[in-house]
Coordinates of C-alpha atoms in Angstrom, one line a residue:
M178 CA 26.6 8.8 -65.1
Q179 CA 29.0 11.9 -63.8
F180 CA 32.8 12.3 -65.9
H181 CA 36.0 14.7 -66.9
L182 CA 35.6 16.4 -62.8
N183 CA 39.2 16.2 -62.8
G184 CA 39.8 17.6 -66.2
F185 CA 38.8 16.4 -69.8
K186 CA 39.5 12.8 -70.5
P187 CA 38.9 10.9 -73.7
G188 CA 37.5 7.5 -74.3
D189 CA 35.1 5.3 -72.3
P190 CA 34.1 6.9 -69.1
D191 CA 33.5 3.6 -67.7
I192 CA 37.6 3.0 -67.1
S193 CA 38.8 4.4 -64.6
E194 CA 42.3 5.5 -63.6
P195 CA 44.1 2.5 -61.9
A196 CA 45.2 2.6 -58.2
E197 CA 48.7 3.2 -57.5
H198 CA 48.8 -0.6 -56.4
A199 CA 47.3 -1.9 -59.7
A200 CA 49.2 0.4 -62.3
G201 CA 51.9 -2.7 -63.3
P202 CA 50.8 -5.9 -64.4
R203 CA 49.3 -8.3 -62.0
A204 CA 51.5 -11.0 -60.7
D205 CA 50.9 -14.1 -61.2
A206 CA 50.8 -15.3 -57.3
L207 CA 49.1 -14.2 -54.5
P208 CA 50.0 -11.2 -52.6
G209 CA 51.3 -11.5 -49.3
E210 CA 48.9 -9.1 -47.3
V211 CA 45.6 -7.9 -48.8
D212 CA 42.8 -6.4 -46.4
I213 CA 40.2 -8.4 -47.9
L214 CA 40.0 -11.6 -48.8
I215 CA 37.7 -13.1 -50.8
V216 CA 37.0 -16.6 -51.1
G217 CA 34.9 -18.1 -54.0
S218 CA 33.8 -16.2 -57.5
G219 CA 30.6 -16.8 -57.6
P220 CA 27.3 -14.3 -58.1
T221 CA 28.1 -13.6 -53.6
G222 CA 31.6 -13.0 -54.3
L223 CA 32.1 -11.3 -57.3
T224 CA 29.4 -8.9 -55.9
L225 CA 31.2 -8.2 -52.7
A226 CA 34.3 -7.8 -55.1
T227 CA 33.1 -5.1 -57.3
Q228 CA 31.7 -3.3 -54.4
L229 CA 35.5 -3.5 -53.1
A230 CA 37.1 -2.7 -56.2
A231 CA 35.3 0.7 -56.2
F232 CA 37.8 1.8 -53.4
P233 CA 41.4 2.4 -54.9
D234 CA 43.0 2.7 -51.6
L235 CA 41.8 -0.6 -50.8
K236 CA 43.6 -3.8 -51.3
T237 CA 40.8 -7.0 -52.2
C238 CA 42.1 -10.4 -53.6
I239 CA 39.7 -12.9 -54.4
V240 CA 40.0 -16.7 -55.1
E241 CA 38.6 -18.9 -56.8
Q242 CA 39.4 -22.9 -56.5
K243 CA 37.6 -23.5 -60.2
P244 CA 40.4 -22.7 -63.6
G245 CA 38.9 -20.2 -64.8
P246 CA 35.4 -18.0 -65.4
L247 CA 32.2 -19.6 -65.0
R248 CA 31.1 -20.6 -69.0
L249 CA 27.5 -22.0 -67.9
G250 CA 25.6 -21.3 -64.8
Q251 CA 22.9 -23.2 -62.8
A252 CA 21.3 -20.0 -61.4
D253 CA 18.9 -18.3 -63.7
G254 CA 16.5 -16.0 -62.3
I255 CA 16.8 -12.9 -61.2
A256 CA 14.5 -10.6 -59.4
C257 CA 13.4 -7.6 -59.4
R258 CA 15.4 -6.1 -56.7
T259 CA 18.9 -7.4 -58.1
V260 CA 18.4 -5.7 -61.4
E261 CA 17.7 -2.9 -58.7
M262 CA 21.0 -3.4 -57.5
F263 CA 22.5 -4.2 -60.5
E264 CA 21.6 -0.6 -61.3
A265 CA 24.1 0.6 -58.8
F266 CA 26.4 -1.5 -60.9
D267 CA 26.2 0.7 -64.0
F268 CA 24.8 -2.9 -66.2
S269 CA 21.0 -3.4 -64.9
Q270 CA 20.8 -2.0 -68.9
R271 CA 23.1 -4.7 -70.1
V272 CA 21.0 -7.3 -68.6
L273 CA 17.5 -5.9 -69.3
K274 CA 18.7 -6.4 -72.9
E275 CA 19.8 -10.0 -72.8
A276 CA 17.6 -11.5 -70.4
Y277 CA 13.9 -12.8 -71.0
W278 CA 11.5 -11.2 -69.5
V279 CA 9.0 -13.0 -67.3
N280 CA 6.0 -11.2 -67.8
E281 CA 3.3 -13.5 -67.3
T282 CA 3.2 -17.0 -64.9
S283 CA 0.5 -19.4 -66.2
F284 CA -1.1 -22.2 -64.4
W285 CA -2.2 -25.9 -65.5
K286 CA -4.1 -28.8 -63.9
P287 CA -5.5 -31.8 -64.4
D288 CA -8.5 -31.6 -66.7
D289 CA -11.4 -32.3 -64.2
T290 CA -13.3 -35.0 -66.5
Q291 CA -9.9 -36.3 -68.4
R292 CA -7.5 -36.8 -65.9
D293 CA -4.6 -38.1 -67.4
R294 CA -4.3 -34.5 -69.1
I295 CA -3.6 -31.2 -68.7
V296 CA -5.8 -27.5 -69.3
R297 CA -4.7 -24.2 -68.2
S298 CA -6.3 -22.9 -65.2
G299 CA -4.9 -19.6 -64.7
R300 CA -2.7 -16.7 -66.2
I301 CA -1.4 -13.7 -63.9
Q302 CA 1.0 -11.3 -64.1
D303 CA 4.1 -11.8 -62.6
T304 CA 5.2 -9.3 -60.8
E305 CA 2.1 -6.5 -59.4
D306 CA 2.3 -2.8 -60.9
G307 CA 4.3 -0.4 -59.3
L308 CA 6.5 -2.7 -57.4
S309 CA 9.8 -1.9 -58.9
E310 CA 11.0 -0.1 -62.3
F311 CA 12.2 -3.3 -63.1
P312 CA 11.3 -6.4 -64.1
H313 CA 11.7 -10.0 -62.9
V314 CA 14.5 -11.5 -65.7
I315 CA 16.0 -14.6 -66.5
L316 CA 19.7 -14.7 -67.3
N317 CA 22.4 -17.5 -66.9
Q318 CA 24.5 -17.1 -63.8
A319 CA 27.8 -16.7 -66.1
R320 CA 26.8 -13.8 -67.9
V321 CA 25.9 -11.9 -64.8
H322 CA 29.5 -13.1 -63.7
D323 CA 30.8 -11.6 -66.9
F324 CA 29.3 -8.5 -66.2
Y325 CA 30.7 -8.1 -62.4
L326 CA 33.8 -9.1 -64.0
D327 CA 34.0 -6.1 -66.7
V328 CA 33.1 -3.5 -63.7
M329 CA 36.0 -5.4 -61.9
R330 CA 38.2 -5.0 -64.1
N331 CA 37.5 -1.4 -65.1
A332 CA 37.4 -0.3 -61.3
P333 CA 40.6 1.6 -59.8
S334 CA 41.7 -1.5 -58.6
R335 CA 41.5 -3.5 -61.9
L336 CA 40.4 -6.6 -60.1
E337 CA 40.3 -9.7 -61.3
P338 CA 40.1 -13.3 -59.4
H339 CA 43.0 -15.6 -59.0
Y340 CA 41.6 -18.9 -60.0
A341 CA 43.1 -22.6 -60.0
R342 CA 43.4 -22.1 -55.8
R343 CA 42.3 -24.7 -53.4
L344 CA 42.1 -23.5 -49.7
L345 CA 43.9 -25.8 -47.7
D346 CA 43.1 -23.8 -44.3
L347 CA 42.0 -20.9 -42.9
A348 CA 43.2 -19.4 -39.3
V349 CA 42.6 -16.0 -37.0
A350 CA 45.1 -15.3 -34.2
E351 CA 44.5 -14.4 -31.3
S352 CA 45.3 -10.6 -30.0
P353 CA 48.6 -10.7 -28.1
A354 CA 49.0 -8.7 -25.1
G355 CA 50.6 -5.8 -26.7
G356 CA 47.2 -5.3 -29.3
A357 CA 45.6 -7.0 -32.1
P358 CA 47.6 -8.0 -35.4
T359 CA 46.9 -6.0 -38.4
H360 CA 46.3 -8.9 -40.3
P361 CA 45.0 -11.3 -37.8
V362 CA 43.8 -13.9 -41.0
T363 CA 45.9 -16.2 -42.5
A364 CA 44.6 -18.8 -45.3
R365 CA 47.5 -21.1 -47.2
F366 CA 46.1 -22.4 -50.9
E367 CA 47.2 -24.8 -53.0
R368 CA 47.6 -24.2 -56.6
T369 CA 45.8 -26.4 -58.9
D370 CA 47.1 -25.1 -62.2
P371 CA 49.3 -26.9 -64.4
G372 CA 52.9 -26.3 -64.0
H373 CA 52.1 -25.0 -60.2
E374 CA 49.9 -28.4 -58.8
G375 CA 51.3 -28.3 -55.0
Q376 CA 52.5 -25.3 -54.8
V377 CA 51.0 -23.9 -51.2
E378 CA 50.7 -20.0 -51.3
T379 CA 49.7 -18.1 -47.7
V380 CA 47.9 -14.8 -47.4
R381 CA 47.2 -12.7 -44.9
A382 CA 44.2 -10.9 -44.8
R383 CA 42.8 -7.9 -42.1
F384 CA 39.6 -9.4 -42.9
A385 CA 38.1 -12.3 -44.9
V386 CA 34.9 -13.6 -46.6
G387 CA 33.8 -17.0 -47.2
C388 CA 32.4 -17.3 -50.5
D389 CA 32.8 -20.8 -51.6
G390 CA 29.3 -22.6 -51.8
A391 CA 27.4 -25.0 -49.6
H392 CA 30.6 -26.9 -48.8
S393 CA 32.6 -24.0 -47.3
A394 CA 36.2 -24.7 -46.8
V395 CA 35.6 -21.1 -44.7
R396 CA 32.5 -22.2 -42.8
K397 CA 34.1 -25.7 -41.9
S398 CA 37.4 -23.9 -40.4
L399 CA 35.4 -21.2 -38.5
G400 CA 33.8 -24.7 -36.9
R401 CA 30.0 -23.9 -38.0
A402 CA 27.4 -25.8 -40.0
L403 CA 24.3 -25.5 -41.8
H404 CA 21.7 -26.9 -39.9
G405 CA 18.4 -28.1 -41.4
E406 CA 16.5 -31.2 -43.2
S407 CA 15.5 -32.8 -46.2
A408 CA 12.2 -33.0 -48.0
N409 CA 13.5 -36.7 -49.4
Q410 CA 12.1 -35.2 -52.6
A411 CA 14.3 -35.5 -55.9
W412 CA 13.7 -33.3 -58.8
G413 CA 15.7 -32.7 -62.1
V414 CA 16.7 -29.4 -64.1
M415 CA 17.7 -29.4 -67.4
D416 CA 17.7 -26.1 -69.8
V417 CA 16.6 -27.8 -73.7
L418 CA 16.0 -26.6 -77.2
A419 CA 12.7 -28.4 -77.5
V420 CA 9.9 -28.7 -80.1
T421 CA 6.8 -28.8 -78.6
D422 CA 2.9 -27.9 -79.4
F423 CA 2.5 -26.8 -75.5
P424 CA 1.1 -23.4 -76.1
D425 CA 2.5 -21.7 -73.0
I426 CA 5.9 -22.4 -73.4
R427 CA 7.5 -19.0 -74.0
I428 CA 5.6 -18.3 -70.4
K429 CA 6.7 -18.8 -67.0
S430 CA 4.2 -22.0 -65.9
A431 CA 3.4 -24.0 -63.4
I432 CA 2.0 -27.5 -63.8
H433 CA 0.3 -30.1 -61.9
S434 CA -0.4 -33.4 -63.7
A435 CA -3.1 -36.1 -61.9
S436 CA -0.4 -39.1 -61.4
E437 CA 2.8 -38.0 -62.8
G438 CA 4.1 -35.1 -60.7
S439 CA 5.1 -31.5 -61.6
V440 CA 6.7 -29.5 -64.2
L441 CA 7.9 -25.8 -63.3
I442 CA 8.8 -24.3 -66.6
I443 CA 11.0 -21.3 -66.9
P444 CA 11.5 -19.6 -70.4
R445 CA 15.5 -18.5 -71.5
E446 CA 17.2 -16.0 -72.6
G447 CA 17.3 -16.0 -76.8
G448 CA 14.1 -17.5 -77.8
Y449 CA 14.6 -20.5 -77.9
L450 CA 16.0 -22.1 -74.7
V451 CA 13.7 -23.4 -71.7
R452 CA 14.2 -24.9 -68.7
L453 CA 12.4 -27.5 -67.0
Y454 CA 12.1 -28.5 -63.4
I455 CA 10.9 -32.1 -63.2
E456 CA 9.6 -33.7 -60.2
L457 CA 10.8 -37.1 -59.7
D458 CA 10.2 -40.0 -57.3
K459 CA 10.1 -39.7 -53.2
L460 CA 13.0 -40.4 -52.0
N461 CA 13.2 -43.0 -49.0
E462 CA 14.4 -42.3 -45.5
N463 CA 18.5 -41.5 -45.8
E464 CA 18.7 -42.1 -49.5
R465 CA 20.6 -39.8 -51.5
V466 CA 19.3 -39.0 -55.3
A467 CA 23.1 -40.2 -56.4
S468 CA 21.9 -43.2 -56.1
R469 CA 19.2 -43.6 -58.5
Q470 CA 21.7 -43.4 -61.4
I471 CA 19.1 -40.4 -62.7
T472 CA 19.8 -40.1 -66.5
S473 CA 19.0 -37.2 -69.0
D474 CA 16.7 -39.6 -70.6
R475 CA 14.7 -40.7 -67.5
L476 CA 14.0 -36.5 -66.8
I477 CA 12.5 -36.3 -70.3
A478 CA 10.5 -39.1 -70.6
A479 CA 9.1 -37.3 -66.7
A480 CA 8.2 -34.3 -68.6
Q481 CA 6.9 -35.9 -71.5
R482 CA 4.3 -37.7 -69.3
I483 CA 3.4 -34.4 -66.9
L484 CA 2.5 -32.4 -70.2
R485 CA -0.1 -34.6 -71.8
P486 CA -1.8 -34.4 -74.3
Y487 CA 0.5 -31.8 -75.2
T488 CA 3.9 -33.3 -77.1
L489 CA 7.7 -32.8 -76.7
D490 CA 10.8 -33.6 -78.9
V491 CA 13.7 -32.7 -77.1
K492 CA 16.6 -31.6 -80.0
E493 CA 19.3 -30.7 -77.5
V494 CA 20.1 -30.9 -73.8
A495 CA 22.3 -28.2 -73.3
W496 CA 22.9 -28.8 -69.2
W497 CA 20.9 -31.0 -66.7
S498 CA 21.1 -32.4 -63.1
V499 CA 19.4 -33.5 -60.3
Y500 CA 19.2 -32.2 -56.7
E501 CA 17.3 -33.1 -53.2
I502 CA 15.1 -30.3 -51.8
G503 CA 16.5 -29.4 -48.8
Q504 CA 17.5 -26.5 -46.2
R505 CA 19.9 -25.8 -44.3
L506 CA 20.7 -22.8 -42.4
C507 CA 23.8 -21.3 -40.3
D508 CA 23.5 -20.3 -37.0
K509 CA 25.9 -17.1 -37.7
F510 CA 27.5 -15.8 -40.4
D511 CA 30.6 -14.8 -38.6
D512 CA 33.3 -15.8 -36.4
V513 CA 32.2 -14.0 -32.9
P514 CA 29.9 -15.8 -30.5
E515 CA 27.0 -13.9 -29.4
Q516 CA 28.0 -13.9 -26.2
E517 CA 31.2 -12.3 -27.2
E518 CA 30.4 -9.5 -29.6
H519 CA 30.5 -7.3 -27.0
A520 CA 34.4 -8.0 -26.9
R521 CA 35.6 -9.0 -30.4
L522 CA 34.7 -8.0 -33.8
P523 CA 34.3 -10.0 -36.5
R524 CA 37.7 -10.7 -38.7
V525 CA 35.9 -13.9 -41.0
F526 CA 32.4 -13.9 -42.6
I527 CA 30.1 -16.4 -44.7
A528 CA 27.9 -15.4 -47.1
G529 CA 25.4 -17.3 -50.1
D530 CA 25.3 -20.9 -49.8
A531 CA 27.9 -20.9 -47.5
C532 CA 25.4 -20.3 -44.5
H533 CA 22.0 -20.9 -46.5
T534 CA 21.1 -23.4 -48.7
H535 CA 17.4 -24.1 -49.8
S536 CA 15.8 -25.7 -53.7
P537 CA 16.0 -23.4 -56.6
K538 CA 12.4 -23.5 -57.8
A539 CA 11.6 -20.3 -56.0
G540 CA 14.4 -18.5 -58.2
Q541 CA 16.0 -16.9 -54.6
G542 CA 19.1 -18.4 -54.1
M543 CA 21.2 -16.5 -56.2
N544 CA 19.2 -12.8 -55.8
V545 CA 19.7 -13.6 -51.8
S546 CA 23.5 -14.3 -51.9
M547 CA 24.2 -11.6 -54.0
Q548 CA 22.5 -9.3 -51.4
D549 CA 24.5 -10.9 -48.5
G550 CA 27.8 -9.8 -50.8
F551 CA 26.1 -5.7 -51.1
N552 CA 25.2 -6.0 -47.3
L553 CA 28.6 -6.5 -46.2
G554 CA 30.8 -4.9 -48.8
W555 CA 30.4 -1.3 -48.2
K556 CA 30.8 -2.1 -44.0
L557 CA 33.8 -3.3 -44.7
A558 CA 35.2 -0.7 -46.6
A559 CA 33.4 1.8 -44.1
V560 CA 35.6 0.5 -41.3
L561 CA 38.7 0.3 -43.6
R562 CA 39.0 3.4 -44.9
G563 CA 38.4 4.6 -41.1
Q564 CA 34.7 6.1 -41.9
S565 CA 33.0 4.3 -39.4
T566 CA 33.1 2.6 -36.1
P567 CA 34.2 -1.6 -36.3
Q568 CA 31.0 -2.3 -34.4
I569 CA 28.7 -1.5 -37.9
L570 CA 30.5 -5.0 -38.8
H571 CA 28.1 -7.1 -36.1
T572 CA 24.7 -6.3 -38.5
Y573 CA 25.8 -8.3 -41.5
S574 CA 24.9 -11.5 -39.7
K575 CA 22.2 -10.1 -37.4
E576 CA 20.5 -8.7 -41.0
R577 CA 21.6 -11.3 -43.6
Q578 CA 20.7 -14.3 -40.8
T579 CA 17.1 -13.0 -40.7
V580 CA 16.5 -12.4 -44.2
A581 CA 18.0 -16.5 -44.9
K582 CA 15.7 -17.5 -42.3
E583 CA 12.6 -15.7 -43.8
L584 CA 13.9 -17.4 -47.0
I585 CA 13.8 -20.5 -46.3
D586 CA 10.4 -20.8 -44.3
F587 CA 9.3 -19.6 -47.2
D588 CA 11.0 -22.1 -49.4
R589 CA 9.6 -24.7 -47.6
E590 CA 6.0 -24.5 -47.7
F591 CA 6.5 -23.3 -51.4
A592 CA 8.6 -26.6 -52.5
K593 CA 5.7 -28.5 -50.3
M594 CA 2.7 -27.0 -52.4
F595 CA 4.6 -27.4 -55.7
S596 CA 5.6 -31.1 -54.5
A597 CA 1.5 -31.8 -53.6
A598 CA -0.5 -33.5 -55.7
P599 CA -3.7 -31.6 -56.9
K600 CA -7.4 -32.4 -55.5
D601 CA -9.5 -34.4 -57.8
P602 CA -13.0 -32.5 -57.5
S603 CA -14.6 -35.5 -58.2
R604 CA -14.2 -37.3 -54.9
D605 CA -14.9 -35.6 -51.6
D606 CA -12.6 -37.9 -49.5
S607 CA -9.6 -36.5 -52.0
E608 CA -6.4 -35.2 -50.7
G609 CA -4.0 -32.5 -52.5
I610 CA -3.7 -29.0 -52.5
D611 CA -6.6 -27.0 -54.7
P612 CA -4.9 -25.5 -57.3
A613 CA -6.7 -22.1 -57.1
E614 CA -5.3 -22.3 -53.5
F615 CA -1.7 -22.6 -55.1
Q616 CA -2.0 -19.7 -57.7
R617 CA -3.7 -17.5 -54.8
Y618 CA -0.3 -18.4 -52.3
F619 CA 1.7 -17.5 -55.6
V620 CA -0.1 -13.8 -56.0
K621 CA 0.6 -13.6 -52.3
Q622 CA 4.1 -13.9 -52.0
G623 CA 5.3 -12.0 -55.2
R624 CA 6.7 -9.6 -53.1
F625 CA 8.5 -11.7 -51.0
T626 CA 9.9 -13.6 -54.6
A627 CA 10.4 -10.0 -56.1
G628 CA 13.4 -9.5 -53.6
T629 CA 12.0 -6.3 -52.5
E630 CA 10.0 -7.4 -48.5
T631 CA 13.5 -7.7 -47.0
R632 CA 13.3 -5.3 -43.8
Y633 CA 16.4 -4.7 -41.8
Y634 CA 15.1 -4.1 -37.9
P635 CA 16.3 -1.2 -35.9
S636 CA 20.2 -1.4 -35.4
V637 CA 22.9 1.2 -34.9
I638 CA 22.4 1.9 -39.1
S639 CA 19.0 1.3 -39.0
A640 CA 16.6 3.9 -37.3
E641 CA 13.5 3.1 -35.6
P642 CA 11.1 4.9 -37.5
T643 CA 9.9 7.5 -34.8
H644 CA 8.7 9.6 -37.9
Q645 CA 7.3 7.4 -40.5
E646 CA 4.7 9.1 -41.2
L647 CA 5.8 12.1 -43.2
A648 CA 6.9 9.3 -46.2
R649 CA 5.0 6.5 -45.7
G650 CA 6.5 4.8 -49.0
F651 CA 10.1 4.9 -47.7
V652 CA 9.6 2.5 -45.3
I653 CA 12.7 2.2 -42.8
G654 CA 14.8 -0.6 -43.1
M655 CA 13.5 -1.4 -46.5
R656 CA 14.9 -0.6 -50.0
F657 CA 14.6 3.0 -51.2
H658 CA 11.6 2.8 -53.5
S659 CA 13.3 4.7 -56.8
A660 CA 10.1 6.8 -58.1
P661 CA 10.2 9.0 -61.5
V662 CA 11.4 12.9 -61.1
I663 CA 12.9 15.7 -63.2
R664 CA 16.4 16.9 -62.6
L665 CA 16.1 20.6 -61.8
A666 CA 19.6 21.6 -63.9
D667 CA 18.8 20.1 -67.3
A668 CA 15.0 19.0 -67.2
K669 CA 16.1 14.9 -68.0
P670 CA 13.7 12.4 -67.0
M671 CA 15.1 9.5 -64.7
H672 CA 14.4 8.0 -61.4
L673 CA 16.0 8.9 -58.3
G674 CA 16.3 5.9 -56.7
H675 CA 19.2 5.3 -59.8
T676 CA 21.3 8.1 -58.3
V677 CA 22.2 5.7 -55.3
K678 CA 25.7 4.2 -56.8
A679 CA 27.5 1.3 -55.3
D680 CA 30.1 3.5 -54.7
G681 CA 30.1 3.3 -50.6
R682 CA 28.4 6.8 -49.8
W683 CA 25.4 7.5 -47.9
R684 CA 22.8 9.5 -49.2
V685 CA 20.5 12.5 -47.5
F686 CA 17.2 13.2 -49.7
A687 CA 15.5 16.3 -48.9
F688 CA 12.1 16.5 -49.8
A689 CA 10.7 20.0 -49.6
D690 CA 7.9 21.8 -48.2
A691 CA 5.2 23.3 -50.2
A692 CA 6.9 26.8 -49.8
D693 CA 9.1 28.9 -52.1
P694 CA 12.6 26.6 -51.5
A695 CA 14.5 29.7 -52.5
A696 CA 13.6 32.0 -49.9
P697 CA 15.7 33.1 -46.8
S698 CA 13.3 31.1 -44.1
S699 CA 12.9 27.8 -46.1
A700 CA 13.0 24.8 -44.0
I701 CA 15.0 22.8 -47.1
G702 CA 17.5 26.5 -46.8
E703 CA 18.1 26.1 -42.9
L704 CA 18.9 22.4 -43.5
C705 CA 21.5 23.1 -46.4
R706 CA 22.6 26.0 -43.7
F707 CA 23.1 23.4 -41.1
L708 CA 24.7 20.9 -42.9
A709 CA 27.3 23.1 -44.6
E710 CA 28.0 25.3 -42.0
S711 CA 27.4 23.7 -38.2
T712 CA 30.4 22.3 -36.1
H713 CA 27.8 19.6 -35.4
S714 CA 27.1 18.8 -39.6
P715 CA 27.8 15.2 -40.1
I716 CA 29.4 16.7 -43.7
R717 CA 31.7 18.6 -42.0
K718 CA 32.6 16.4 -39.5
Y719 CA 33.0 13.0 -41.6
T720 CA 33.8 14.5 -44.9
P721 CA 38.1 14.2 -44.8
A722 CA 39.9 17.6 -45.3
G723 CA 40.7 18.3 -49.1
A724 CA 37.8 15.7 -50.3
D725 CA 34.6 16.7 -52.1
A726 CA 31.7 17.8 -50.1
D727 CA 29.7 14.9 -51.1
A728 CA 32.6 12.3 -50.7
V729 CA 31.1 10.7 -47.7
I730 CA 27.6 12.2 -47.4
D731 CA 25.7 12.8 -50.8
V732 CA 22.8 15.4 -50.2
R733 CA 20.3 16.0 -52.5
A734 CA 16.9 17.4 -53.0
V735 CA 13.7 17.3 -54.1
F736 CA 11.2 20.3 -54.7
Q737 CA 7.4 20.1 -55.2
Q738 CA 7.3 22.4 -57.8
G739 CA 7.4 21.9 -61.2
H740 CA 11.2 22.6 -62.9
R741 CA 10.6 25.6 -64.7
A742 CA 9.2 27.3 -62.0
L743 CA 12.2 27.2 -60.2
A744 CA 14.9 29.4 -60.5
L745 CA 18.5 27.3 -60.5
E746 CA 20.6 30.3 -59.2
A747 CA 18.6 30.9 -56.4
M748 CA 19.1 27.1 -54.8
P749 CA 21.4 26.6 -51.9
A750 CA 24.9 26.5 -52.5
L751 CA 25.1 23.1 -50.7
L752 CA 22.9 21.8 -53.9
Q753 CA 25.4 23.1 -56.2
P754 CA 29.0 22.5 -54.6
R755 CA 32.1 23.1 -56.2
K756 CA 34.1 19.9 -56.6
G757 CA 37.7 18.1 -58.0
R758 CA 40.9 20.0 -58.9
H759 CA 39.1 22.9 -61.4
G760 CA 36.2 24.0 -58.5
L761 CA 33.2 22.5 -60.9
I762 CA 30.0 23.1 -60.0
D763 CA 27.5 20.0 -59.6
Y764 CA 24.0 20.6 -61.0
E765 CA 22.9 17.4 -60.2
K766 CA 21.9 17.0 -56.6
M767 CA 18.8 18.9 -57.5
F768 CA 15.2 17.2 -58.6
C769 CA 11.1 18.1 -59.3
P770 CA 8.3 16.1 -59.7
D771 CA 8.0 14.7 -62.8
L772 CA 4.7 16.2 -63.5
K773 CA 4.4 15.4 -67.2
S774 CA 4.6 11.3 -67.5
G775 CA 3.0 10.1 -64.3
P776 CA 2.7 10.6 -60.9
D777 CA 3.9 12.9 -58.4
I778 CA 7.0 11.6 -56.5
F779 CA 5.2 13.1 -53.2
D780 CA 2.0 11.3 -53.6
L781 CA 3.3 8.1 -55.0
R782 CA 5.8 7.8 -51.7
G783 CA 3.4 9.0 -49.1
I784 CA 5.6 12.3 -48.6
D785 CA 4.0 15.0 -46.3
R786 CA 3.6 18.0 -48.4
R787 CA 3.0 20.3 -45.5
R788 CA 5.8 19.2 -43.9
G789 CA 8.4 17.9 -45.9
C790 CA 11.2 15.1 -44.6
V791 CA 14.5 14.2 -44.5
V792 CA 14.7 10.1 -46.0
I793 CA 18.7 8.8 -44.8
V794 CA 20.2 6.1 -47.3
R795 CA 22.5 3.9 -46.8
P796 CA 25.1 2.8 -49.1
D797 CA 23.4 -0.3 -50.2
Q798 CA 20.1 1.3 -50.9
Y799 CA 17.9 0.5 -47.9
V800 CA 16.4 3.4 -46.0
A801 CA 17.8 4.1 -42.9
H802 CA 15.7 7.0 -41.0
V803 CA 12.9 9.4 -42.0
L804 CA 13.0 12.6 -40.6
P805 CA 11.5 16.3 -39.9
L806 CA 13.6 18.5 -42.3
D807 CA 13.9 20.5 -39.5
A808 CA 15.3 17.9 -37.4
H809 CA 18.9 18.8 -37.5
A810 CA 20.0 17.3 -33.8
E811 CA 18.7 14.2 -34.7
L812 CA 20.1 14.2 -38.4
A813 CA 23.3 14.9 -36.9
G814 CA 22.8 12.2 -33.9
F815 CA 22.0 9.3 -36.5
F816 CA 25.7 9.4 -38.0
D817 CA 27.3 9.7 -34.7
G818 CA 26.0 6.9 -33.8
F819 CA 28.8 4.9 -35.7
M820 CA 30.8 7.6 -38.1
V821 CA 34.7 8.4 -37.2
E822 CA 35.1 12.0 -37.2
A823 CA 37.5 12.8 -40.0
V824 CA 40.8 14.1 -39.9

């Protein structure tokens, strides 16, 4: 973390100076005009809002129907990839300190000789080695909200949700003959808080995003709908404090009984609380789960039957619910029909449960939804700040709908296998699933559930893999897979990926060849000269006058030599930029392999040692391009494809 750039400032460095429009006390009423209107303050809306709050020149408004912040959340699973994202927002350590870490998963099946009893059939590592520097964890959704809200309050925008507002309607103005309106989106809200009931407020926005859940009013205003089917299977879920002799109560456990159904056990944070997903009866065609009048006592009784011969004495139920398994997807995640994309730009977007729903057992819903917000946030900011062409906004629906479709396909198969009865090995004609097969499927899909298999296909901001062989471990379209390094200036061990913060900047990582990087003819030196001096340099073209050299594109270098073998003062000037009002030198742009504590990053990520390479990383931590060090024209051409020349 860097601070004191523009003068010494005591106190908490996480608290930024407020933007001019956020310096005074916040008005109770909604603002009349904003740049971005966010409807809904669930995890999707808060991810988006937290990203946008970092930009003091943008006016963002987030509106929530509930009367106040969430106190007890339903979602709890946090994938490895999501913790990587939390690191970009600087609260990953708070999550890791408080959360339950899912280290292993156990599998239970009916005893072959006593089918009314369960026995452990296997136990595996939950996440494969090297998949991420962060674990899979469990934490109440409300606490995730708290962390986002803290970052928002301390950001330059001092952003906080406006609660107790119900969206009445939302409309997008047609472009008049004289040109498009500056704030074409109009939304009306009805206040529901005491003393203001029935008051209607109107907000005009340049863009709007519906993060308002499965029954999204924003989605309905666009005339879009969720399409899919239900599996006619009811499940109960409950968070309990219980006394039990089941030995794996503090390990994630998938349990299949012979005839009583299945249970998924998810230990919760705090050492005592546990979540139970409990299979209930099949629903009839077109039957709703509400008609069954299911009680918490019924859920407990079902769990007790499934766990036999073990006992379960529930002392307290913190929360419980029932749900139907169903997978539904919206045909598009913005307001522009596909056939009109060449002529229109999207003004309204939907994200999270507003455009995709699925069962909660795989623990993907909150994670995929937050990634929706992260994907969209930096794109909106780049367009509004005049850094990128508006055409990049079309990539949001294309990229995230593909991910949502993959999730729904996985969830359908996972739910089917989990609900299937286990095979009886004593009967050749027994139907159902082989417990060993279920365990193999779980292992096979481990990368998907960790969130690390997301891949964005070629577009204006994601290149073709023409030079992928130069960095086989940094796959174009997939997340930038962090690895340990040593910072050259101060010998600090750290993770390279943790330098990619949620600040809207692009990163250019230059992995040097084996030559001396201080040599005038080195490839890294030539690259730095091109970026610093050429009229074709994207840094020179797209960085506003008077801004720091890394304000838009942040260039960092990773050398092959050990950190004690290089002379800091001999490195290219571009990698030691002068910044801020005092012209202070930034010493945090150069790194070396961590040869002391682990594998060399060049080996870990399959980087060509002879040639080196350039890895371009998007603001949302996804690899956009891999290029040779000397491919200066290709590097410039990539950014020329979507960026707007600075004034």
